[in-house]
Amino acid sequence: MNTKVNGSTIEISLEGPISEKTSLFELNIQNYKDIKLNMSKVTFINSIGVKNWIMWTCRVPTDAKLSLDECPFVIVNQVNIVQGFLPKNARVTSFNAPFLCEDCSHEHVIKLSENVHYNYAGEQESKLNLPSEIKCSKCSAKLEPDFIVDKTFGFLKK
Ligand SMILES: [Zn+2]
């Protein structure tokens, strides 16, 4: 785990599995207003990890912003499946989603970002703008989401 502090902002890069051993859970976050987690190197989360994670998010100050950047798809699934996985002041700012080539079935991972590919509901309803022009690097055919779009973006409506 790497941390970088700048005033009331802390950036934390997580690595490996989220489990009982994750050092994030021992970090004192009381004094920060902006907590940015980079999840790109997270591999998976086990059931103890989920429990500890939820206890940890309860310690995030209610006036602080918590953002999750570059979430692996497994984490997005947890956000959608596990009630209370993310507190109200938290956002998924980007995540890596699986796409599949229509022709050669080659799998691609595409990063989807808030304000580019999706927007949280605010004054307007949440909306999606999935990449439609991305072509397969092997055969140039069109890529399709290899996930159920409505379910995956369920977190926007919470
Ligand atoms: Zn292809």
JSON list of N, CA, C and O in Angstrom, two decimals, residues 72-118:
[
{"chain": "A", "resi": 72, "resn": "PRO", "atom": "N", "xyz": [-11.16, -2.75, -10.07]},
{"chain": "A", "resi": 72, "resn": "PRO", "atom": "CA", "xyz": [-11.33, -3.98, -10.84]},
{"chain": "A", "resi": 72, "resn": "PRO", "atom": "C", "xyz": [-12.81, -4.33, -10.90]},
{"chain": "A", "resi": 72, "resn": "PRO", "atom": "O", "xyz": [-13.59, -3.91, -10.02]},
{"chain": "A", "resi": 73, "resn": "PHE", "atom": "N", "xyz": [-13.20, -5.11, -11.89]},
{"chain": "A", "resi": 73, "resn": "PHE", "atom": "CA", "xyz": [-14.61, -5.43, -12.06]},
{"chain": "A", "resi": 73, "resn": "PHE", "atom": "C", "xyz": [-15.18, -6.18, -10.85]},
{"chain": "A", "resi": 73, "resn": "PHE", "atom": "O", "xyz": [-16.33, -5.99, -10.49]},
{"chain": "A", "resi": 74, "resn": "VAL", "atom": "N", "xyz": [-14.34, -7.00, -10.19]},
{"chain": "A", "resi": 74, "resn": "VAL", "atom": "CA", "xyz": [-14.81, -7.74, -9.00]},
{"chain": "A", "resi": 74, "resn": "VAL", "atom": "C", "xyz": [-15.28, -6.78, -7.91]},
{"chain": "A", "resi": 74, "resn": "VAL", "atom": "O", "xyz": [-16.20, -7.10, -7.15]},
{"chain": "A", "resi": 75, "resn": "ILE", "atom": "N", "xyz": [-14.64, -5.63, -7.81]},
{"chain": "A", "resi": 75, "resn": "ILE", "atom": "CA", "xyz": [-15.03, -4.66, -6.77]},
{"chain": "A", "resi": 75, "resn": "ILE", "atom": "C", "xyz": [-16.36, -3.98, -7.15]},
{"chain": "A", "resi": 75, "resn": "ILE", "atom": "O", "xyz": [-17.22, -3.78, -6.30]},
{"chain": "A", "resi": 76, "resn": "VAL", "atom": "N", "xyz": [-16.52, -3.68, -8.42]},
{"chain": "A", "resi": 76, "resn": "VAL", "atom": "CA", "xyz": [-17.79, -3.08, -8.86]},
{"chain": "A", "resi": 76, "resn": "VAL", "atom": "C", "xyz": [-18.95, -4.04, -8.56]},
{"chain": "A", "resi": 76, "resn": "VAL", "atom": "O", "xyz": [-20.02, -3.62, -8.13]},
{"chain": "A", "resi": 77, "resn": "ASN", "atom": "N", "xyz": [-18.70, -5.33, -8.78]},
{"chain": "A", "resi": 77, "resn": "ASN", "atom": "CA", "xyz": [-19.74, -6.32, -8.45]},
{"chain": "A", "resi": 77, "resn": "ASN", "atom": "C", "xyz": [-20.09, -6.28, -6.97]},
{"chain": "A", "resi": 77, "resn": "ASN", "atom": "O", "xyz": [-21.26, -6.37, -6.61]},
{"chain": "A", "resi": 78, "resn": "GLN", "atom": "N", "xyz": [-19.08, -6.14, -6.12]},
{"chain": "A", "resi": 78, "resn": "GLN", "atom": "CA", "xyz": [-19.33, -6.06, -4.68]},
{"chain": "A", "resi": 78, "resn": "GLN", "atom": "C", "xyz": [-20.17, -4.82, -4.35]},
{"chain": "A", "resi": 78, "resn": "GLN", "atom": "O", "xyz": [-21.09, -4.88, -3.54]},
{"chain": "A", "resi": 79, "resn": "VAL", "atom": "N", "xyz": [-19.80, -3.71, -4.98]},
{"chain": "A", "resi": 79, "resn": "VAL", "atom": "CA", "xyz": [-20.54, -2.46, -4.76]},
{"chain": "A", "resi": 79, "resn": "VAL", "atom": "C", "xyz": [-22.03, -2.68, -5.06]},
{"chain": "A", "resi": 79, "resn": "VAL", "atom": "O", "xyz": [-22.91, -2.20, -4.35]},
{"chain": "A", "resi": 80, "resn": "ASN", "atom": "N", "xyz": [-22.29, -3.44, -6.13]},
{"chain": "A", "resi": 80, "resn": "ASN", "atom": "CA", "xyz": [-23.67, -3.67, -6.54]},
{"chain": "A", "resi": 80, "resn": "ASN", "atom": "C", "xyz": [-24.39, -4.72, -5.70]},
{"chain": "A", "resi": 80, "resn": "ASN", "atom": "O", "xyz": [-25.59, -4.61, -5.47]},
{"chain": "A", "resi": 81, "resn": "ILE", "atom": "N", "xyz": [-23.65, -5.73, -5.27]},
{"chain": "A", "resi": 81, "resn": "ILE", "atom": "CA", "xyz": [-24.29, -6.87, -4.59]},
{"chain": "A", "resi": 81, "resn": "ILE", "atom": "C", "xyz": [-24.43, -6.61, -3.09]},
{"chain": "A", "resi": 81, "resn": "ILE", "atom": "O", "xyz": [-25.45, -6.94, -2.49]},
{"chain": "A", "resi": 82, "resn": "VAL", "atom": "N", "xyz": [-23.37, -6.05, -2.48]},
{"chain": "A", "resi": 82, "resn": "VAL", "atom": "CA", "xyz": [-23.33, -5.96, -1.02]},
{"chain": "A", "resi": 82, "resn": "VAL", "atom": "C", "xyz": [-23.94, -4.63, -0.56]},
{"chain": "A", "resi": 82, "resn": "VAL", "atom": "O", "xyz": [-23.41, -3.55, -0.85]},
{"chain": "A", "resi": 83, "resn": "GLN", "atom": "N", "xyz": [-25.04, -4.74, 0.14]},
{"chain": "A", "resi": 83, "resn": "GLN", "atom": "CA", "xyz": [-25.71, -3.57, 0.71]},
{"chain": "A", "resi": 83, "resn": "GLN", "atom": "C", "xyz": [-24.74, -2.85, 1.65]},
{"chain": "A", "resi": 83, "resn": "GLN", "atom": "O", "xyz": [-24.15, -3.48, 2.52]},
{"chain": "A", "resi": 84, "resn": "GLY", "atom": "N", "xyz": [-24.56, -1.56, 1.46]},
{"chain": "A", "resi": 84, "resn": "GLY", "atom": "CA", "xyz": [-23.71, -0.79, 2.36]},
{"chain": "A", "resi": 84, "resn": "GLY", "atom": "C", "xyz": [-22.22, -0.90, 2.07]},
{"chain": "A", "resi": 84, "resn": "GLY", "atom": "O", "xyz": [-21.40, -0.47, 2.87]},
{"chain": "A", "resi": 85, "resn": "PHE", "atom": "N", "xyz": [-21.86, -1.47, 0.92]},
{"chain": "A", "resi": 85, "resn": "PHE", "atom": "CA", "xyz": [-20.43, -1.59, 0.60]},
{"chain": "A", "resi": 85, "resn": "PHE", "atom": "C", "xyz": [-19.81, -0.20, 0.46]},
{"chain": "A", "resi": 85, "resn": "PHE", "atom": "O", "xyz": [-18.66, 0.01, 0.83]},
{"chain": "A", "resi": 86, "resn": "LEU", "atom": "N", "xyz": [-20.57, 0.73, -0.08]},
{"chain": "A", "resi": 86, "resn": "LEU", "atom": "CA", "xyz": [-20.09, 2.11, -0.18]},
{"chain": "A", "resi": 86, "resn": "LEU", "atom": "C", "xyz": [-21.03, 3.04, 0.56]},
{"chain": "A", "resi": 86, "resn": "LEU", "atom": "O", "xyz": [-22.24, 2.96, 0.40]},
{"chain": "A", "resi": 87, "resn": "PRO", "atom": "N", "xyz": [-20.48, 3.94, 1.40]},
{"chain": "A", "resi": 87, "resn": "PRO", "atom": "CA", "xyz": [-21.34, 4.92, 2.06]},
{"chain": "A", "resi": 87, "resn": "PRO", "atom": "C", "xyz": [-21.85, 5.97, 1.06]},
{"chain": "A", "resi": 87, "resn": "PRO", "atom": "O", "xyz": [-21.39, 6.01, -0.09]},
{"chain": "A", "resi": 88, "resn": "LYS", "atom": "N", "xyz": [-22.78, 6.79, 1.49]},
{"chain": "A", "resi": 88, "resn": "LYS", "atom": "CA", "xyz": [-23.41, 7.76, 0.59]},
{"chain": "A", "resi": 88, "resn": "LYS", "atom": "C", "xyz": [-22.42, 8.78, 0.01]},
{"chain": "A", "resi": 88, "resn": "LYS", "atom": "O", "xyz": [-22.62, 9.29, -1.08]},
{"chain": "A", "resi": 89, "resn": "ASN", "atom": "N", "xyz": [-21.37, 9.08, 0.78]},
{"chain": "A", "resi": 89, "resn": "ASN", "atom": "CA", "xyz": [-20.41, 10.09, 0.31]},
{"chain": "A", "resi": 89, "resn": "ASN", "atom": "C", "xyz": [-19.30, 9.48, -0.55]},
{"chain": "A", "resi": 89, "resn": "ASN", "atom": "O", "xyz": [-18.28, 10.12, -0.78]},
{"chain": "A", "resi": 90, "resn": "ALA", "atom": "N", "xyz": [-19.50, 8.26, -1.04]},
{"chain": "A", "resi": 90, "resn": "ALA", "atom": "CA", "xyz": [-18.48, 7.60, -1.84]},
{"chain": "A", "resi": 90, "resn": "ALA", "atom": "C", "xyz": [-18.91, 7.48, -3.30]},
{"chain": "A", "resi": 90, "resn": "ALA", "atom": "O", "xyz": [-20.10, 7.39, -3.61]},
{"chain": "A", "resi": 91, "resn": "ARG", "atom": "N", "xyz": [-17.90, 7.48, -4.17]},
{"chain": "A", "resi": 91, "resn": "ARG", "atom": "CA", "xyz": [-18.17, 7.33, -5.59]},
{"chain": "A", "resi": 91, "resn": "ARG", "atom": "C", "xyz": [-17.17, 6.42, -6.26]},
{"chain": "A", "resi": 91, "resn": "ARG", "atom": "O", "xyz": [-15.99, 6.42, -5.89]},
{"chain": "A", "resi": 92, "resn": "VAL", "atom": "N", "xyz": [-17.64, 5.70, -7.25]},
{"chain": "A", "resi": 92, "resn": "VAL", "atom": "CA", "xyz": [-16.73, 4.96, -8.13]},
{"chain": "A", "resi": 92, "resn": "VAL", "atom": "C", "xyz": [-16.38, 5.93, -9.25]},
{"chain": "A", "resi": 92, "resn": "VAL", "atom": "O", "xyz": [-17.23, 6.27, -10.08]},
{"chain": "A", "resi": 93, "resn": "THR", "atom": "N", "xyz": [-15.14, 6.42, -9.28]},
{"chain": "A", "resi": 93, "resn": "THR", "atom": "CA", "xyz": [-14.78, 7.42, -10.29]},
{"chain": "A", "resi": 93, "resn": "THR", "atom": "C", "xyz": [-14.29, 6.78, -11.59]},
{"chain": "A", "resi": 93, "resn": "THR", "atom": "O", "xyz": [-14.33, 7.42, -12.64]},
{"chain": "A", "resi": 94, "resn": "SER", "atom": "N", "xyz": [-13.83, 5.53, -11.51]},
{"chain": "A", "resi": 94, "resn": "SER", "atom": "CA", "xyz": [-13.56, 4.77, -12.74]},
{"chain": "A", "resi": 94, "resn": "SER", "atom": "C", "xyz": [-13.43, 3.30, -12.40]},
{"chain": "A", "resi": 94, "resn": "SER", "atom": "O", "xyz": [-13.12, 2.94, -11.27]},
{"chain": "A", "resi": 95, "resn": "PHE", "atom": "N", "xyz": [-13.70, 2.47, -13.40]},
{"chain": "A", "resi": 95, "resn": "PHE", "atom": "CA", "xyz": [-13.53, 1.03, -13.19]},
{"chain": "A", "resi": 95, "resn": "PHE", "atom": "C", "xyz": [-13.20, 0.33, -14.50]},
{"chain": "A", "resi": 95, "resn": "PHE", "atom": "O", "xyz": [-13.43, 0.88, -15.58]},
{"chain": "A", "resi": 96, "resn": "ASN", "atom": "N", "xyz": [-12.63, -0.84, -14.36]},
{"chain": "A", "resi": 96, "resn": "ASN", "atom": "CA", "xyz": [-12.23, -1.61, -15.54]},
{"chain": "A", "resi": 96, "resn": "ASN", "atom": "C", "xyz": [-13.29, -2.65, -15.85]},
{"chain": "A", "resi": 96, "resn": "ASN", "atom": "O", "xyz": [-13.61, -3.48, -15.01]},
{"chain": "A", "resi": 97, "resn": "ALA", "atom": "N", "xyz": [-13.82, -2.57, -17.06]},
{"chain": "A", "resi": 97, "resn": "ALA", "atom": "CA", "xyz": [-14.93, -3.44, -17.44]},
{"chain": "A", "resi": 97, "resn": "ALA", "atom": "C", "xyz": [-14.52, -4.38, -18.58]},
{"chain": "A", "resi": 97, "resn": "ALA", "atom": "O", "xyz": [-13.76, -3.99, -19.46]},
{"chain": "A", "resi": 98, "resn": "PRO", "atom": "N", "xyz": [-15.03, -5.61, -18.55]},
{"chain": "A", "resi": 98, "resn": "PRO", "atom": "CA", "xyz": [-14.70, -6.56, -19.62]},
{"chain": "A", "resi": 98, "resn": "PRO", "atom": "C", "xyz": [-15.55, -6.31, -20.87]},
{"chain": "A", "resi": 98, "resn": "PRO", "atom": "O", "xyz": [-16.77, -6.15, -20.79]},
{"chain": "A", "resi": 99, "resn": "PHE", "atom": "N", "xyz": [-14.89, -6.30, -22.01]},
{"chain": "A", "resi": 99, "resn": "PHE", "atom": "CA", "xyz": [-15.59, -6.21, -23.30]},
{"chain": "A", "resi": 99, "resn": "PHE", "atom": "C", "xyz": [-15.14, -7.40, -24.14]},
{"chain": "A", "resi": 99, "resn": "PHE", "atom": "O", "xyz": [-14.04, -7.92, -23.96]},
{"chain": "A", "resi": 100, "resn": "LEU", "atom": "N", "xyz": [-16.00, -7.78, -25.05]},
{"chain": "A", "resi": 100, "resn": "LEU", "atom": "CA", "xyz": [-15.74, -8.95, -25.87]},
{"chain": "A", "resi": 100, "resn": "LEU", "atom": "C", "xyz": [-15.88, -8.58, -27.35]},
{"chain": "A", "resi": 100, "resn": "LEU", "atom": "O", "xyz": [-16.81, -7.87, -27.72]},
{"chain": "A", "resi": 101, "resn": "CYS", "atom": "N", "xyz": [-14.95, -9.10, -28.16]},
{"chain": "A", "resi": 101, "resn": "CYS", "atom": "CA", "xyz": [-15.06, -8.86, -29.61]},
{"chain": "A", "resi": 101, "resn": "CYS", "atom": "C", "xyz": [-16.19, -9.72, -30.17]},
{"chain": "A", "resi": 101, "resn": "CYS", "atom": "O", "xyz": [-16.26, -10.91, -29.89]},
{"chain": "A", "resi": 102, "resn": "GLU", "atom": "N", "xyz": [-17.02, -9.09, -30.99]},
{"chain": "A", "resi": 102, "resn": "GLU", "atom": "CA", "xyz": [-18.14, -9.80, -31.62]},
{"chain": "A", "resi": 102, "resn": "GLU", "atom": "C", "xyz": [-17.68, -10.92, -32.53]},
{"chain": "A", "resi": 102, "resn": "GLU", "atom": "O", "xyz": [-18.35, -11.93, -32.67]},
{"chain": "A", "resi": 103, "resn": "ASP", "atom": "N", "xyz": [-16.55, -10.72, -33.18]},
{"chain": "A", "resi": 103, "resn": "ASP", "atom": "CA", "xyz": [-16.10, -11.69, -34.21]},
{"chain": "A", "resi": 103, "resn": "ASP", "atom": "C", "xyz": [-15.15, -12.75, -33.67]},
{"chain": "A", "resi": 103, "resn": "ASP", "atom": "O", "xyz": [-15.40, -13.93, -33.83]},
{"chain": "A", "resi": 104, "resn": "CYS", "atom": "N", "xyz": [-14.06, -12.32, -33.02]},
{"chain": "A", "resi": 104, "resn": "CYS", "atom": "CA", "xyz": [-13.04, -13.31, -32.66]},
{"chain": "A", "resi": 104, "resn": "CYS", "atom": "C", "xyz": [-13.08, -13.68, -31.18]},
{"chain": "A", "resi": 104, "resn": "CYS", "atom": "O", "xyz": [-12.26, -14.47, -30.72]},
{"chain": "A", "resi": 105, "resn": "SER", "atom": "N", "xyz": [-14.01, -13.08, -30.43]},
{"chain": "A", "resi": 105, "resn": "SER", "atom": "CA", "xyz": [-14.19, -13.39, -29.00]},
{"chain": "A", "resi": 105, "resn": "SER", "atom": "C", "xyz": [-12.99, -13.02, -28.13]},
{"chain": "A", "resi": 105, "resn": "SER", "atom": "O", "xyz": [-12.88, -13.48, -27.00]},
{"chain": "A", "resi": 106, "resn": "HIS", "atom": "N", "xyz": [-12.09, -12.21, -28.66]},
{"chain": "A", "resi": 106, "resn": "HIS", "atom": "CA", "xyz": [-10.97, -11.75, -27.85]},
{"chain": "A", "resi": 106, "resn": "HIS", "atom": "C", "xyz": [-11.50, -10.84, -26.74]},
{"chain": "A", "resi": 106, "resn": "HIS", "atom": "O", "xyz": [-12.37, -10.02, -26.98]},
{"chain": "A", "resi": 107, "resn": "GLU", "atom": "N", "xyz": [-10.96, -11.03, -25.53]},
{"chain": "A", "resi": 107, "resn": "GLU", "atom": "CA", "xyz": [-11.43, -10.24, -24.39]},
{"chain": "A", "resi": 107, "resn": "GLU", "atom": "C", "xyz": [-10.59, -8.97, -24.21]},
{"chain": "A", "resi": 107, "resn": "GLU", "atom": "O", "xyz": [-9.37, -9.02, -24.33]},
{"chain": "A", "resi": 108, "resn": "HIS", "atom": "N", "xyz": [-11.25, -7.90, -23.94]},
{"chain": "A", "resi": 108, "resn": "HIS", "atom": "CA", "xyz": [-10.57, -6.62, -23.72]},
{"chain": "A", "resi": 108, "resn": "HIS", "atom": "C", "xyz": [-11.04, -6.04, -22.39]},
{"chain": "A", "resi": 108, "resn": "HIS", "atom": "O", "xyz": [-12.18, -6.23, -22.00]},
{"chain": "A", "resi": 109, "resn": "VAL", "atom": "N", "xyz": [-10.15, -5.31, -21.73]},
{"chain": "A", "resi": 109, "resn": "VAL", "atom": "CA", "xyz": [-10.55, -4.61, -20.52]},
{"chain": "A", "resi": 109, "resn": "VAL", "atom": "C", "xyz": [-10.52, -3.11, -20.84]},
{"chain": "A", "resi": 109, "resn": "VAL", "atom": "O", "xyz": [-9.52, -2.58, -21.30]},
{"chain": "A", "resi": 110, "resn": "ILE", "atom": "N", "xyz": [-11.65, -2.46, -20.66]},
{"chain": "A", "resi": 110, "resn": "ILE", "atom": "CA", "xyz": [-11.77, -1.04, -20.99]},
{"chain": "A", "resi": 110, "resn": "ILE", "atom": "C", "xyz": [-12.08, -0.27, -19.71]},
{"chain": "A", "resi": 110, "resn": "ILE", "atom": "O", "xyz": [-12.97, -0.65, -18.95]},
{"chain": "A", "resi": 111, "resn": "LYS", "atom": "N", "xyz": [-11.33, 0.81, -19.51]},
{"chain": "A", "resi": 111, "resn": "LYS", "atom": "CA", "xyz": [-11.58, 1.64, -18.33]},
{"chain": "A", "resi": 111, "resn": "LYS", "atom": "C", "xyz": [-12.74, 2.59, -18.61]},
{"chain": "A", "resi": 111, "resn": "LYS", "atom": "O", "xyz": [-12.73, 3.33, -19.60]},
{"chain": "A", "resi": 112, "resn": "LEU", "atom": "N", "xyz": [-13.74, 2.54, -17.75]},
{"chain": "A", "resi": 112, "resn": "LEU", "atom": "CA", "xyz": [-14.90, 3.42, -17.87]},
{"chain": "A", "resi": 112, "resn": "LEU", "atom": "C", "xyz": [-14.82, 4.46, -16.75]},
{"chain": "A", "resi": 112, "resn": "LEU", "atom": "O", "xyz": [-14.54, 4.12, -15.60]},
{"chain": "A", "resi": 113, "resn": "SER", "atom": "N", "xyz": [-15.04, 5.72, -17.11]},
{"chain": "A", "resi": 113, "resn": "SER", "atom": "CA", "xyz": [-14.84, 6.81, -16.14]},
{"chain": "A", "resi": 113, "resn": "SER", "atom": "C", "xyz": [-16.08, 7.64, -15.94]},
{"chain": "A", "resi": 113, "resn": "SER", "atom": "O", "xyz": [-16.85, 7.89, -16.88]},
{"chain": "A", "resi": 114, "resn": "GLU", "atom": "N", "xyz": [-16.22, 8.11, -14.69]},
{"chain": "A", "resi": 114, "resn": "GLU", "atom": "CA", "xyz": [-17.30, 9.04, -14.37]},
{"chain": "A", "resi": 114, "resn": "GLU", "atom": "C", "xyz": [-17.13, 10.30, -15.21]},
{"chain": "A", "resi": 114, "resn": "GLU", "atom": "O", "xyz": [-16.00, 10.73, -15.47]},
{"chain": "A", "resi": 115, "resn": "ASN", "atom": "N", "xyz": [-18.24, 10.87, -15.61]},
{"chain": "A", "resi": 115, "resn": "ASN", "atom": "CA", "xyz": [-18.30, 12.09, -16.43]},
{"chain": "A", "resi": 115, "resn": "ASN", "atom": "C", "xyz": [-17.85, 11.89, -17.87]},
{"chain": "A", "resi": 115, "resn": "ASN", "atom": "O", "xyz": [-17.91, 12.81, -18.68]},
{"chain": "A", "resi": 116, "resn": "VAL", "atom": "N", "xyz": [-17.39, 10.68, -18.20]},
{"chain": "A", "resi": 116, "resn": "VAL", "atom": "CA", "xyz": [-17.09, 10.36, -19.60]},
{"chain": "A", "resi": 116, "resn": "VAL", "atom": "C", "xyz": [-18.08, 9.29, -20.06]},
{"chain": "A", "resi": 116, "resn": "VAL", "atom": "O", "xyz": [-18.81, 9.49, -21.04]},
{"chain": "A", "resi": 117, "resn": "HIS", "atom": "N", "xyz": [-18.11, 8.19, -19.32]},
{"chain": "A", "resi": 117, "resn": "HIS", "atom": "CA", "xyz": [-18.95, 7.06, -19.72]},
{"chain": "A", "resi": 117, "resn": "HIS", "atom": "C", "xyz": [-20.21, 6.92, -18.87]},
{"chain": "A", "resi": 117, "resn": "HIS", "atom": "O", "xyz": [-21.14, 6.23, -19.25]},
{"chain": "A", "resi": 118, "resn": "TYR", "atom": "N", "xyz": [-20.20, 7.55, -17.71]},
{"chain": "A", "resi": 118, "resn": "TYR", "atom": "CA", "xyz": [-21.40, 7.49, -16.86]},
{"chain": "A", "resi": 118, "resn": "TYR", "atom": "C", "xyz": [-21.44, 8.69, -15.93]},
{"chain": "A", "resi": 118, "resn": "TYR", "atom": "O", "xyz": [-20.41, 9.28, -15.62]}
]
